[in-house]
Amino acid sequence: KNQVEQSPQSLIILEGKNCTLQCNYTVSPFSNLRWYKQDTGRGPVSLTIMTFSENTKSNGRYTATLDADTKQSSLHITASQLSDSASYICVVSACQAGTALIFGKGTTLSVSS
Amino acid sequence: IAGITQAPTSQILAAGRRMTLRCTQDMRHNAMYWYRQDLGLGLRLIHYSNTAGTTGKGEVPDGYSVSRANTDDFPLTLASAVPSQTSVYFCASSGQGGANVLTFGAGSRLTVL
């Protein structure tokens, strides 16, 4: 069964600190992996998208990594800011007809001052 | 500003009533989607449309219907609302192709009493 598991479920860090969010998947055949940020009361917004051949992709203070062999991805946030407080959702796309996006349940990050 | 507009932003509805959530995009995206987001369950696909005139069922389609008369509009209808349909509903769109990023609307919060 295609699944996406994220950890931790929630995380609290101090402003200025770094953190890493994890995403493990069992989706096959794999097409790409996306990380979204969802602020409270808003729709998700794309941070990064990586295909099979990409190991790392950055978007400002956000860096995503992908290990297609172990089927793991991580999202690293550097020098966290209060505005980073949000839910981060890992989404994996499978190669098949129609739409085949498998969503993780998200990690809720709280950055405190 | 290009994007997705959802209406209403929130609605309280009596069980058994009919309700249509509206979704309009101005990006000329071919594919459109409806998701519901519930605490602890993440985003789940209700219905999708790969192009105008076609629709398909997602993971949780029961109790919902959609139509895609043109490229821009993708309304979601609850024929007879039940309390279990209390949720936040997100409309999304993407260009054709598996690597295209989803653009989400701001969501519609529906409460069925």
mmCIF file of N, CA and C in Angstrom, chain A residues 46-107:
data_model
loop_
_atom_site.group_PDB
_atom_site.id
_atom_site.type_symbol
_atom_site.label_atom_id
_atom_site.label_comp_id
_atom_site.label_asym_id
_atom_site.label_seq_id
_atom_site.Cartn_x
_atom_site.Cartn_y
_atom_site.Cartn_z
ATOM 1 N N SER A 46 3.606 25.352 -1.835
ATOM 2 C CA SER A 46 4.744 24.523 -2.185
ATOM 3 C C SER A 46 6.070 25.148 -1.746
ATOM 4 N N LEU A 47 6.937 24.320 -1.153
ATOM 5 C CA LEU A 47 8.297 24.741 -0.799
ATOM 6 C C LEU A 47 9.312 24.184 -1.795
ATOM 7 N N THR A 48 9.254 22.884 -2.016
ATOM 8 C CA THR A 48 10.198 22.232 -2.929
ATOM 9 C C THR A 48 9.514 21.058 -3.615
ATOM 10 N N ILE A 49 10.071 20.687 -4.754
ATOM 11 C CA ILE A 49 9.657 19.465 -5.442
ATOM 12 C C ILE A 49 10.913 18.802 -5.988
ATOM 13 N N MET A 50 11.063 17.488 -5.740
ATOM 14 C CA MET A 50 12.264 16.772 -6.165
ATOM 15 C C MET A 50 11.881 15.511 -6.930
ATOM 16 N N THR A 51 12.593 15.275 -8.015
ATOM 17 C CA THR A 51 12.400 14.048 -8.774
ATOM 18 C C THR A 51 13.416 13.009 -8.325
ATOM 19 N N PHE A 52 13.350 11.856 -8.945
ATOM 20 C CA PHE A 52 14.162 10.704 -8.554
ATOM 21 C C PHE A 52 15.653 11.020 -8.556
ATOM 22 N N SER A 53 16.093 11.834 -9.503
ATOM 23 C CA SER A 53 17.534 12.074 -9.680
ATOM 24 C C SER A 53 18.075 13.201 -8.805
ATOM 25 N N GLU A 54 17.217 13.879 -8.069
ATOM 26 C CA GLU A 54 17.662 15.011 -7.263
ATOM 27 C C GLU A 54 17.844 14.596 -5.806
ATOM 28 N N ASN A 55 18.983 14.977 -5.220
ATOM 29 C CA ASN A 55 19.277 14.635 -3.835
ATOM 30 C C ASN A 55 18.978 15.769 -2.867
ATOM 31 N N THR A 56 19.167 16.997 -3.340
ATOM 32 C CA THR A 56 19.005 18.163 -2.486
ATOM 33 C C THR A 56 18.394 19.301 -3.275
ATOM 34 N N LYS A 57 17.502 20.029 -2.600
ATOM 35 C CA LYS A 57 16.945 21.238 -3.211
ATOM 36 C C LYS A 57 16.671 22.251 -2.114
ATOM 37 N N SER A 58 17.089 23.484 -2.364
ATOM 38 C CA SER A 58 16.937 24.534 -1.346
ATOM 39 C C SER A 58 15.964 25.602 -1.793
ATOM 40 N N ASN A 59 15.333 26.200 -0.816
ATOM 41 C CA ASN A 59 14.429 27.329 -1.037
ATOM 42 C C ASN A 59 14.625 28.260 0.151
ATOM 43 N N GLY A 60 15.595 29.159 0.025
ATOM 44 C CA GLY A 60 15.915 30.058 1.138
ATOM 45 C C GLY A 60 16.475 29.273 2.311
ATOM 46 N N ARG A 61 15.851 29.391 3.473
ATOM 47 C CA ARG A 61 16.332 28.689 4.665
ATOM 48 C C ARG A 61 15.809 27.240 4.723
ATOM 49 N N TYR A 62 15.077 26.830 3.752
ATOM 50 C CA TYR A 62 14.549 25.465 3.692
ATOM 51 C C TYR A 62 15.396 24.627 2.731
ATOM 52 N N THR A 63 15.865 23.462 3.202
ATOM 53 C CA THR A 63 16.617 22.546 2.355
ATOM 54 C C THR A 63 16.001 21.161 2.469
ATOM 55 N N ALA A 64 15.594 20.624 1.339
ATOM 56 C CA ALA A 64 15.024 19.283 1.316
ATOM 57 C C ALA A 64 16.044 18.315 0.747
ATOM 58 N N THR A 65 16.082 17.120 1.303
ATOM 59 C CA THR A 65 16.945 16.064 0.776
ATOM 60 C C THR A 65 16.085 14.861 0.418
ATOM 61 N N LEU A 66 16.585 14.082 -0.503
ATOM 62 C CA LEU A 66 15.863 12.880 -0.938
ATOM 63 C C LEU A 66 16.844 11.738 -1.121
ATOM 64 N N ASP A 67 16.549 10.613 -0.499
ATOM 65 C CA ASP A 67 17.294 9.376 -0.713
ATOM 66 C C ASP A 67 16.299 8.372 -1.300
ATOM 67 N N ALA A 68 16.351 8.217 -2.615
ATOM 68 C CA ALA A 68 15.380 7.356 -3.288
ATOM 69 C C ALA A 68 15.625 5.880 -2.990
ATOM 70 N N ASP A 69 16.837 5.549 -2.586
ATOM 71 C CA ASP A 69 17.138 4.148 -2.267
ATOM 72 C C ASP A 69 16.474 3.722 -0.968
ATOM 73 N N THR A 70 16.573 4.561 0.046
ATOM 74 C CA THR A 70 15.956 4.247 1.340
ATOM 75 C C THR A 70 14.541 4.797 1.445
ATOM 76 N N LYS A 71 14.105 5.542 0.418
ATOM 77 C CA LYS A 71 12.760 6.128 0.383
ATOM 78 C C LYS A 71 12.530 7.042 1.582
ATOM 79 N N GLN A 72 13.495 7.939 1.770
ATOM 80 C CA GLN A 72 13.404 8.898 2.865
ATOM 81 C C GLN A 72 13.691 10.296 2.351
ATOM 82 N N SER A 73 13.011 11.267 2.954
ATOM 83 C CA SER A 73 13.267 12.659 2.662
ATOM 84 C C SER A 73 13.298 13.418 3.974
ATOM 85 N N SER A 74 14.018 14.530 3.980
ATOM 86 C CA SER A 74 14.035 15.380 5.151
ATOM 87 C C SER A 74 13.898 16.826 4.712
ATOM 88 N N LEU A 75 13.350 17.625 5.584
ATOM 89 C CA LEU A 75 13.256 19.066 5.362
ATOM 90 C C LEU A 75 13.991 19.740 6.516
ATOM 91 N N HIS A 76 15.070 20.435 6.193
ATOM 92 C CA HIS A 76 15.876 21.094 7.201
ATOM 93 C C HIS A 76 15.582 22.590 7.171
ATOM 94 N N ILE A 77 15.292 23.140 8.327
ATOM 95 C CA ILE A 77 15.022 24.571 8.436
ATOM 96 C C ILE A 77 16.158 25.190 9.230
ATOM 97 N N THR A 78 16.794 26.151 8.650
ATOM 98 C CA THR A 78 17.952 26.808 9.254
ATOM 99 C C THR A 78 17.551 28.135 9.891
ATOM 100 N N ALA A 79 18.119 28.409 11.062
ATOM 101 C CA ALA A 79 17.890 29.694 11.746
ATOM 102 C C ALA A 79 16.405 30.037 11.787
ATOM 103 N N SER A 80 15.649 29.218 12.463
ATOM 104 C CA SER A 80 14.186 29.327 12.431
ATOM 105 C C SER A 80 13.696 30.710 12.866
ATOM 106 N N GLN A 81 12.561 31.079 12.287
ATOM 107 C CA GLN A 81 11.907 32.337 12.614
ATOM 108 C C GLN A 81 10.478 32.042 13.086
ATOM 109 N N LEU A 82 9.895 33.007 13.758
ATOM 110 C CA LEU A 82 8.530 32.820 14.266
ATOM 111 C C LEU A 82 7.570 32.489 13.128
ATOM 112 N N SER A 83 7.842 33.048 11.956
ATOM 113 C CA SER A 83 6.965 32.821 10.801
ATOM 114 C C SER A 83 7.073 31.404 10.235
ATOM 115 N N ASP A 84 8.040 30.642 10.737
ATOM 116 C CA ASP A 84 8.152 29.244 10.308
ATOM 117 C C ASP A 84 7.127 28.353 11.016
ATOM 118 N N SER A 85 6.478 28.878 12.034
ATOM 119 C CA SER A 85 5.448 28.113 12.737
ATOM 120 C C SER A 85 4.326 27.768 11.762
ATOM 121 N N ALA A 86 4.139 26.478 11.520
ATOM 122 C CA ALA A 86 3.192 26.032 10.507
ATOM 123 C C ALA A 86 3.159 24.511 10.516
ATOM 124 N N SER A 87 2.329 23.961 9.656
ATOM 125 C CA SER A 87 2.333 22.523 9.426
ATOM 126 C C SER A 87 3.087 22.259 8.133
ATOM 127 N N TYR A 88 3.959 21.256 8.128
ATOM 128 C CA TYR A 88 4.755 20.920 6.950
ATOM 129 C C TYR A 88 4.319 19.550 6.457
ATOM 130 N N ILE A 89 3.919 19.520 5.202
ATOM 131 C CA ILE A 89 3.306 18.319 4.637
ATOM 132 C C ILE A 89 4.189 17.750 3.532
ATOM 133 N N CYS A 90 4.463 16.466 3.630
ATOM 134 C CA CYS A 90 5.235 15.745 2.617
ATOM 135 C C CYS A 90 4.241 15.054 1.684
ATOM 136 N N VAL A 91 4.427 15.207 0.394
ATOM 137 C CA VAL A 91 3.507 14.635 -0.595
ATOM 138 C C VAL A 91 4.326 13.886 -1.638
ATOM 139 N N VAL A 92 3.991 12.633 -1.875
ATOM 140 C CA VAL A 92 4.724 11.838 -2.854
ATOM 141 C C VAL A 92 3.810 11.514 -4.025
ATOM 142 N N SER A 93 4.335 11.674 -5.216
ATOM 143 C CA SER A 93 3.575 11.412 -6.433
ATOM 144 C C SER A 93 4.013 10.085 -7.037
ATOM 145 N N ALA A 94 3.036 9.267 -7.391
ATOM 146 C CA ALA A 94 3.323 7.989 -8.041
ATOM 147 C C ALA A 94 3.108 8.122 -9.541
ATOM 148 N N CYS A 95 3.841 7.336 -10.293
ATOM 149 C CA CYS A 95 3.690 7.342 -11.750
ATOM 150 C C CYS A 95 2.537 6.438 -12.117
ATOM 151 N N GLN A 96 1.366 7.017 -12.318
ATOM 152 C CA GLN A 96 0.238 6.211 -12.767
ATOM 153 C C GLN A 96 -0.790 7.143 -13.369
ATOM 154 N N ALA A 97 -1.724 6.558 -14.118
ATOM 155 C CA ALA A 97 -2.736 7.370 -14.787
ATOM 156 C C ALA A 97 -3.608 8.098 -13.782
ATOM 157 N N GLY A 98 -4.093 9.259 -14.180
ATOM 158 C CA GLY A 98 -4.905 10.049 -13.263
ATOM 159 C C GLY A 98 -4.035 10.706 -12.216
ATOM 160 N N THR A 99 -4.627 11.097 -11.138
ATOM 161 C CA THR A 99 -3.855 11.751 -10.091
ATOM 162 C C THR A 99 -3.479 10.725 -9.031
ATOM 163 N N ALA A 100 -2.249 10.768 -8.577
ATOM 164 C CA ALA A 100 -1.795 9.790 -7.601
ATOM 165 C C ALA A 100 -0.866 10.471 -6.621
ATOM 166 N N LEU A 101 -1.375 11.413 -5.856
ATOM 167 C CA LEU A 101 -0.606 12.103 -4.832
ATOM 168 C C LEU A 101 -0.950 11.499 -3.484
ATOM 169 N N ILE A 102 0.088 11.085 -2.763
ATOM 170 C CA ILE A 102 -0.113 10.508 -1.437
ATOM 171 C C ILE A 102 0.412 11.501 -0.416
ATOM 172 N N PHE A 103 -0.475 11.941 0.462
ATOM 173 C CA PHE A 103 -0.148 12.973 1.437
ATOM 174 C C PHE A 103 0.243 12.369 2.774
ATOM 175 N N GLY A 104 1.277 12.929 3.382
ATOM 176 C CA GLY A 104 1.551 12.639 4.775
ATOM 177 C C GLY A 104 0.608 13.458 5.646
ATOM 178 N N LYS A 105 0.561 13.134 6.924
ATOM 179 C CA LYS A 105 -0.351 13.833 7.829
ATOM 180 C C LYS A 105 0.236 15.138 8.349
ATOM 181 N N GLY A 106 1.511 15.366 8.065
ATOM 182 C CA GLY A 106 2.103 16.643 8.422
ATOM 183 C C GLY A 106 2.822 16.645 9.755
ATOM 184 N N THR A 107 3.766 17.560 9.890
ATOM 185 C CA THR A 107 4.442 17.855 11.163
ATOM 186 C C THR A 107 4.111 19.287 11.523
#
